[in-house]
Short mmCIF file of N, CA and C in Angstrom, two decimals:
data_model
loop_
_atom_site.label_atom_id
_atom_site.label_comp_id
_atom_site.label_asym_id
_atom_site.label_seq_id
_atom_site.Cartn_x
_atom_site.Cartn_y
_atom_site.Cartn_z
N UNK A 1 16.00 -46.50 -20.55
CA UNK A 1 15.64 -45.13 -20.89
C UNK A 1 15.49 -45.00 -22.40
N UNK A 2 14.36 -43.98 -22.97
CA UNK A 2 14.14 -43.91 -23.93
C UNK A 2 15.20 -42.88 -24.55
N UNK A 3 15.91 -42.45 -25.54
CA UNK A 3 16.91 -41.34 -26.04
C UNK A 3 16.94 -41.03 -27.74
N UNK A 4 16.08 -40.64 -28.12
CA UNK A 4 16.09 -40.39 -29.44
C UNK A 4 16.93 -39.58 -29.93
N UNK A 5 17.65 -38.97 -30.57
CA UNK A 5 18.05 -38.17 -31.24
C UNK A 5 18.28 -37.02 -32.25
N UNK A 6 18.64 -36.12 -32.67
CA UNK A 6 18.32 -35.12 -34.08
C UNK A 6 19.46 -34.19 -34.25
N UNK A 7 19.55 -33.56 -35.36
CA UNK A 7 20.48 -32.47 -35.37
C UNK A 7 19.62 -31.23 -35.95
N UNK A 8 18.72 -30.71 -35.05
CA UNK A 8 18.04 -29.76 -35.20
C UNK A 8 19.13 -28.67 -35.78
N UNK A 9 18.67 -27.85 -37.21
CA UNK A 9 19.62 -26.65 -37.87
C UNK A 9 18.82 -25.45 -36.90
N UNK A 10 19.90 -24.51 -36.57
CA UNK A 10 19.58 -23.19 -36.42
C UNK A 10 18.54 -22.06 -37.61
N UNK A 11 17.58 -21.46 -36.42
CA UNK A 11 16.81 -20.82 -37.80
C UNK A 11 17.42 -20.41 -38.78
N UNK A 12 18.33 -19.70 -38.89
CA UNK A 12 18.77 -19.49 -39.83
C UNK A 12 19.47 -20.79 -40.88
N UNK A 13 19.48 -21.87 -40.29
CA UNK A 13 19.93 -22.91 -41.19
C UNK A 13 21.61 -23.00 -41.43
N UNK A 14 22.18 -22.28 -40.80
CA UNK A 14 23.65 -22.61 -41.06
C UNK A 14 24.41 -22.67 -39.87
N UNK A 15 24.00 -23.46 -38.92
CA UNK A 15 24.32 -24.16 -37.72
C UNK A 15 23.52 -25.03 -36.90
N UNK A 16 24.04 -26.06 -36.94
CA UNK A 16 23.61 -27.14 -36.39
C UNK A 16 24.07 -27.93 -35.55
N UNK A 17 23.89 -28.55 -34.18
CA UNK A 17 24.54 -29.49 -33.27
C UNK A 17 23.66 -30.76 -33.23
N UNK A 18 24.49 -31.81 -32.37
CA UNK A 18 23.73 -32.89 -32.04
C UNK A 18 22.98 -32.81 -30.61
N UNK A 19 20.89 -33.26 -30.81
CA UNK A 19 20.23 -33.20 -29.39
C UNK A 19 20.07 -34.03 -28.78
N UNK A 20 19.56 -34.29 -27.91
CA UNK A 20 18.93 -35.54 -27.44
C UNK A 20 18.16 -35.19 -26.44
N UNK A 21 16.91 -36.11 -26.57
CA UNK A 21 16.21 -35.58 -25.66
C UNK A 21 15.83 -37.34 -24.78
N UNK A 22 15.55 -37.15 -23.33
CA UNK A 22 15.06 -38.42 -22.57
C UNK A 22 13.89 -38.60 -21.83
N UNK A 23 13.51 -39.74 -21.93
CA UNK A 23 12.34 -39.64 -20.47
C UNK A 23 12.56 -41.33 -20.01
N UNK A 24 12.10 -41.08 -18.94
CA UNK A 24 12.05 -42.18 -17.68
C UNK A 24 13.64 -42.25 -17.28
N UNK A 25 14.86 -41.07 -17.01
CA UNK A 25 15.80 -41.15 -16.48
C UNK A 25 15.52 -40.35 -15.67
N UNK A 26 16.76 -40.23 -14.29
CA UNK A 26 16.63 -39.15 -13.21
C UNK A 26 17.39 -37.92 -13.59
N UNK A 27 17.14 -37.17 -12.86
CA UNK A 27 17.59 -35.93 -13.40
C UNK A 27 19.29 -35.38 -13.27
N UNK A 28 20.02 -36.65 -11.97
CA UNK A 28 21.05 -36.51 -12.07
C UNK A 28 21.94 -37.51 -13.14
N UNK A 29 20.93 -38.58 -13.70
CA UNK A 29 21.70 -39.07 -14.85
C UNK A 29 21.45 -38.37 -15.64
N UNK A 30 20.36 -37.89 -16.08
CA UNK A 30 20.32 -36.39 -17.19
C UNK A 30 21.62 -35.61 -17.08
N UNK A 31 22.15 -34.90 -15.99
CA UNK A 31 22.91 -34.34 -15.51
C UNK A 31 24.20 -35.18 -16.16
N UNK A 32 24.27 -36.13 -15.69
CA UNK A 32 25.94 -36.76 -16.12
C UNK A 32 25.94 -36.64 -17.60
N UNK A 33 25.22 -37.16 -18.24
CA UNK A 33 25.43 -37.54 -19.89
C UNK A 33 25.56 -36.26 -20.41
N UNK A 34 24.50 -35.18 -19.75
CA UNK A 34 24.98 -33.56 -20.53
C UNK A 34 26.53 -33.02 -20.03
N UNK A 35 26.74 -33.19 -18.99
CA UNK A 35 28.17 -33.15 -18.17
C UNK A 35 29.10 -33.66 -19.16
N UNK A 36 29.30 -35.25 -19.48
CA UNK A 36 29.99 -35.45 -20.94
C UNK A 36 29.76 -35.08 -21.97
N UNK A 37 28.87 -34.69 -22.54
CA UNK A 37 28.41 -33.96 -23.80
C UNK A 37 28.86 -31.92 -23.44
N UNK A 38 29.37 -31.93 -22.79
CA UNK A 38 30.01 -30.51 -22.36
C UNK A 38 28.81 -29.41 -22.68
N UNK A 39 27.41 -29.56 -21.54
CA UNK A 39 26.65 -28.73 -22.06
C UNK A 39 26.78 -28.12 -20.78
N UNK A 40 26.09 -26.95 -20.75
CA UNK A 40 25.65 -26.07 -19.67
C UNK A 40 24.90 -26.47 -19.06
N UNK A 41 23.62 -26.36 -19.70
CA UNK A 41 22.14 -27.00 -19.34
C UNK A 41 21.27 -27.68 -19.77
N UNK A 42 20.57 -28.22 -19.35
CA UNK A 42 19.67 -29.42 -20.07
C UNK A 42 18.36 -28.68 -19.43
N UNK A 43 17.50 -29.04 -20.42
CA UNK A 43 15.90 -28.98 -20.04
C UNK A 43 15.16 -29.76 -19.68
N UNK A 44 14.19 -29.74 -18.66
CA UNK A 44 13.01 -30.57 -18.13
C UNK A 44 11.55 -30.14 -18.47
N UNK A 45 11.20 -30.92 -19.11
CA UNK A 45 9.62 -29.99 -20.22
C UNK A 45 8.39 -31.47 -19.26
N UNK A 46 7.59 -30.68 -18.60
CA UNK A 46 6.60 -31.22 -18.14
C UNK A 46 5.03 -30.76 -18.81
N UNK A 47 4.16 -31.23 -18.47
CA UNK A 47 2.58 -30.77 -19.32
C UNK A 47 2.18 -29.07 -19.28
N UNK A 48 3.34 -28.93 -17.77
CA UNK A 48 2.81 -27.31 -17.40
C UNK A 48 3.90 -26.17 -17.45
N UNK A 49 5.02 -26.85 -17.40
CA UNK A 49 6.48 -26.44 -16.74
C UNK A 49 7.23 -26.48 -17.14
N UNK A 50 8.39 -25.84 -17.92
CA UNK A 50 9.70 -25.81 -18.46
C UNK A 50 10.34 -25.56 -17.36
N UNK A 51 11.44 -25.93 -17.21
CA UNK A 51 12.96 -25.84 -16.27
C UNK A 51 14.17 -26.33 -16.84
N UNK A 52 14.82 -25.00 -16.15
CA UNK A 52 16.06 -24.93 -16.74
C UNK A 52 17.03 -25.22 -15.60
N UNK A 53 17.74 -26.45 -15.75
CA UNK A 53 18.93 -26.77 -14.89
C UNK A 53 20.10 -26.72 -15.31
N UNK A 54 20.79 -25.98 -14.48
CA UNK A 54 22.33 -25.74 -14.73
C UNK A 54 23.30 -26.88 -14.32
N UNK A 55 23.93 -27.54 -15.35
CA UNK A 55 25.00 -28.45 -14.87
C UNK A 55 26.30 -28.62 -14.25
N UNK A 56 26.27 -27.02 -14.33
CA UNK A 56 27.69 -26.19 -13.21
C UNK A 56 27.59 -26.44 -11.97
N UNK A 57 26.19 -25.92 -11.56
CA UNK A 57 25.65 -25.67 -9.78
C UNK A 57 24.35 -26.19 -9.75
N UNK A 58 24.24 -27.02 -10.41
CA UNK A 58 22.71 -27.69 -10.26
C UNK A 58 21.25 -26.93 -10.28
N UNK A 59 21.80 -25.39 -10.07
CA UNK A 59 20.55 -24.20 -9.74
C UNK A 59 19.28 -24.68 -11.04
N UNK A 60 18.22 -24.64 -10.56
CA UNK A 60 16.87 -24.61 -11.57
C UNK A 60 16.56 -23.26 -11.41
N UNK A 61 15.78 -23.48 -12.63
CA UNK A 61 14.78 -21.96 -12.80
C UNK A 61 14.03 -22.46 -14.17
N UNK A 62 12.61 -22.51 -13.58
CA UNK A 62 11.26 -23.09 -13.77
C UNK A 62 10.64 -21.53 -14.35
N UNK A 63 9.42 -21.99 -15.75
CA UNK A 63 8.34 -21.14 -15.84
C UNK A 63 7.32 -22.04 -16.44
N UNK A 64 5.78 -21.45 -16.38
CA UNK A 64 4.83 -22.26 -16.83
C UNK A 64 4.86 -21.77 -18.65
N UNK A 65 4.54 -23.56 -19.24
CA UNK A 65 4.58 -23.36 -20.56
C UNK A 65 3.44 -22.36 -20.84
N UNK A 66 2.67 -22.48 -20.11
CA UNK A 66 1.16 -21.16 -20.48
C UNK A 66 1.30 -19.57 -20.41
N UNK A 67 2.33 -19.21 -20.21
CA UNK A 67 2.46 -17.69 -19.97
C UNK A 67 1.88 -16.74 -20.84
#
């Protein structure tokens, strides 16, 4: 799997965390590594489709990037 990294700053510039973003993993190893990284949710960004999965209850909720 590919996993690059960044510490994207908040617009305002005075907060910042560590990201990571992946591709060619599944979505429940996505799931584990954000699970240790103590996130809520992780994103799935496709050509058409943003989705938002919750790492609590697995629930998605999808919109098209074109709105």
């Amino acid at each position: 799997a590919n996993r690059p990294s960044s510490e994207p700053p908040s617009p305002s510039g005075d907060h910042s965390e560590p990201s990571l973003f992946a591709w060619g993993i599944s979505d429940a190893d996505a799931m584990e590594i954000a699970r240790r990284a103590n996130q809520d949710a992780i994103f799935e960004v496709t050509a058409t489709e943003v989705t938002l999965l919750s790492c609590d209850d697995g629930s998605r909720e999808s919109w098209s990037r074109f709105q």
